[in-house]
């Protein structure tokens, strides 16, 4: 066969295979058998091997995988991938509808401006952005943090419902289409069946098999997309629904039109999209799928509701994190019953004891649940927990497992009531519980290992000293080898003491998880990070040393008022309370901290190391105007023009003061989208004026 003949046959086979892929994976109407399809594909692969110069990146043969990706490149999104606000009740959706109506009417000459909603299923998978150039798939990038994600183009090419090249010619030179990669339930069940059969054959017991099984389709899809071997990805039969079109000059005026356009171009669009004229139509859609979702061949966890008109979307705009023209309705948390195997206790950096329920593993809302927080002794007493009880477990906001009740019908007489511990599980010190507090505490803050390590981990955290090179268990290595006992010891570390240190990190089940080893480059990064932290401003150093109740805002108030660590250390309770927002509780905590000799010694060591222990002019807010002099603000929610920290800085630049909580002394509650309900309620109760971002901008001009 000549090269010209081979090219003709390759083009013909590629066209046929693309058509069959589209019929099978997008239209769900196959026209040939799997055997016939595989024969055509094998012929194409053979020809492309013989005439390698004719292999195209868009060839159907690329869908079988085979390439190995050692490292996934980080790519910045051209259009940020914003998250949607969540709601769990129809009343909240009515509020959303009213907000939309209000804004659209304010921006229109005619009252009662009409608008439509597009309702879509909220697929439970992995968000993906696909960039096409001149009709060909150029790049596939995961959501990541919304600003940038990982390029996974090679693996995405194995998903047969995603076009590698478009047959139409009415698309722009470059556009992006977004959607959700998911694992169909059939694929998920098939993989787990194969894992189970193989492990049973190899003689593994049930607990070992359970650990190896894929836990839910969402995590399975996410993990598969990030696999190094695209051949394995291809075998897992992932699929993808597309739901957003982004380009500079779109010749469509609405979201629904764009979905129709994508469908014409050959993309897989859900058949369950519905155009709704009213909020009642939306409720009808939600109620239908709450029951019908169990019959779908894939998992959903709710409904996405979007304003249809692009012009109206533009009028509604965005907050800092999400569009104001879209919202997701999440179905209520699933509840399951499982057995309480044991109660264990964790010690936090402040000495707070958290009881944890260890449960018989159970699938719940897409994940395997083995543990649930019991919060404190009162919660255990309220639930009247007995060892061996069958308990009902839910996920708060579909994330955190919690025990809601006990199934008393299954309680046996031999089950013993859970008795809360009276000594620390780590250092055996007798626990204390202060009057009016919910938690028990271990008072041995200078000798209890989890507290010591927790304080150092807080010290190096991003909002404190920002020594990120010491993450991933490295603090534990240094502590276990006796190199650090307080945060100040970090500044005495030497290269020769660190090189070669290593530790096996265990997972929650006590199994070997991974090995951390300190070698040349990592040691240099650690030492460089520690050295760079010496430039951190005083208010963050004060926050970093870990005084109980002294968070970021309080640390800043103390720093601005007292100007130096020496002034704070020598202050009386009366002196401390004079500072803005410092009450008796915080004052007592500050005094208690500096009454301990070891803490005062640590401050002296930090001073010797060269840290900033007094206010720097560079860290003070630059005064722009006096428009907010004498006014105090509590900031809550997210904003379209400012980040949270940025808006607080602007308040100070114009002479205002920031408060962490609403009180009778608060002048304004500056409320953005998703403002805290408790703050709003307290502001109304105390008759504190609530203002929005626009009103705030008017105040500062």
PDB file of C-alpha atoms in Angstrom, residues 61-70 72 152-159 224-238:
ATOM      1  CA  UNK A  61      -6.818   5.555  17.935  1.00  0.00           C
ATOM      2  CA  UNK A  62      -5.764   8.097  20.610  1.00  0.00           C
ATOM      3  CA  UNK A  63      -8.785   7.064  22.654  1.00  0.00           C
ATOM      4  CA  UNK A  64      -7.239   3.721  23.659  1.00  0.00           C
ATOM      5  CA  UNK A  65      -4.473   5.497  25.594  1.00  0.00           C
ATOM      6  CA  UNK A  66      -0.917   4.280  26.035  1.00  0.00           C
ATOM      7  CA  UNK A  67       0.902   7.525  26.827  1.00  0.00           C
ATOM      8  CA  UNK A  68       2.426   7.944  30.284  1.00  0.00           C
ATOM      9  CA  UNK A  69       2.166  11.344  32.003  1.00  0.00           C
ATOM     10  CA  UNK A  70       4.758  11.659  34.775  1.00  0.00           C
ATOM     11  CA  UNK A  72       0.594  17.199  35.163  1.00  0.00           C
ATOM     12  CA  UNK A 152      -5.012  16.261  31.651  1.00  0.00           C
ATOM     13  CA  UNK A 153      -5.456  16.370  27.865  1.00  0.00           C
ATOM     14  CA  UNK A 154      -3.942  12.929  27.185  1.00  0.00           C
ATOM     15  CA  UNK A 155      -6.300  11.218  29.623  1.00  0.00           C
ATOM     16  CA  UNK A 156      -9.353  13.203  28.500  1.00  0.00           C
ATOM     17  CA  UNK A 157      -8.786  12.068  24.911  1.00  0.00           C
ATOM     18  CA  UNK A 158      -9.693   8.537  26.054  1.00  0.00           C
ATOM     19  CA  UNK A 159     -13.255   9.682  26.915  1.00  0.00           C
ATOM     20  CA  UNK A 224      -8.871   8.136  37.222  1.00  0.00           C
ATOM     21  CA  UNK A 225      -8.413  11.454  35.388  1.00  0.00           C
ATOM     22  CA  UNK A 226      -5.155  11.991  37.319  1.00  0.00           C
ATOM     23  CA  UNK A 227      -3.699   8.524  36.568  1.00  0.00           C
ATOM     24  CA  UNK A 228      -0.310   8.452  34.851  1.00  0.00           C
ATOM     25  CA  UNK A 229      -1.144   5.666  32.387  1.00  0.00           C
ATOM     26  CA  UNK A 230      -3.766   6.760  29.856  1.00  0.00           C
ATOM     27  CA  UNK A 231      -4.313   3.124  28.823  1.00  0.00           C
ATOM     28  CA  UNK A 232      -5.724   2.385  32.294  1.00  0.00           C
ATOM     29  CA  UNK A 233      -7.856   5.545  32.059  1.00  0.00           C
ATOM     30  CA  UNK A 234      -9.293   4.322  28.743  1.00  0.00           C
ATOM     31  CA  UNK A 235     -10.360   1.012  30.302  1.00  0.00           C
ATOM     32  CA  UNK A 236     -12.355   2.724  33.028  1.00  0.00           C
ATOM     33  CA  UNK A 237     -15.027   4.053  30.622  1.00  0.00           C
ATOM     34  CA  UNK A 238     -15.395   7.575  31.964  1.00  0.00           C
TER      35      UNK A 238
END
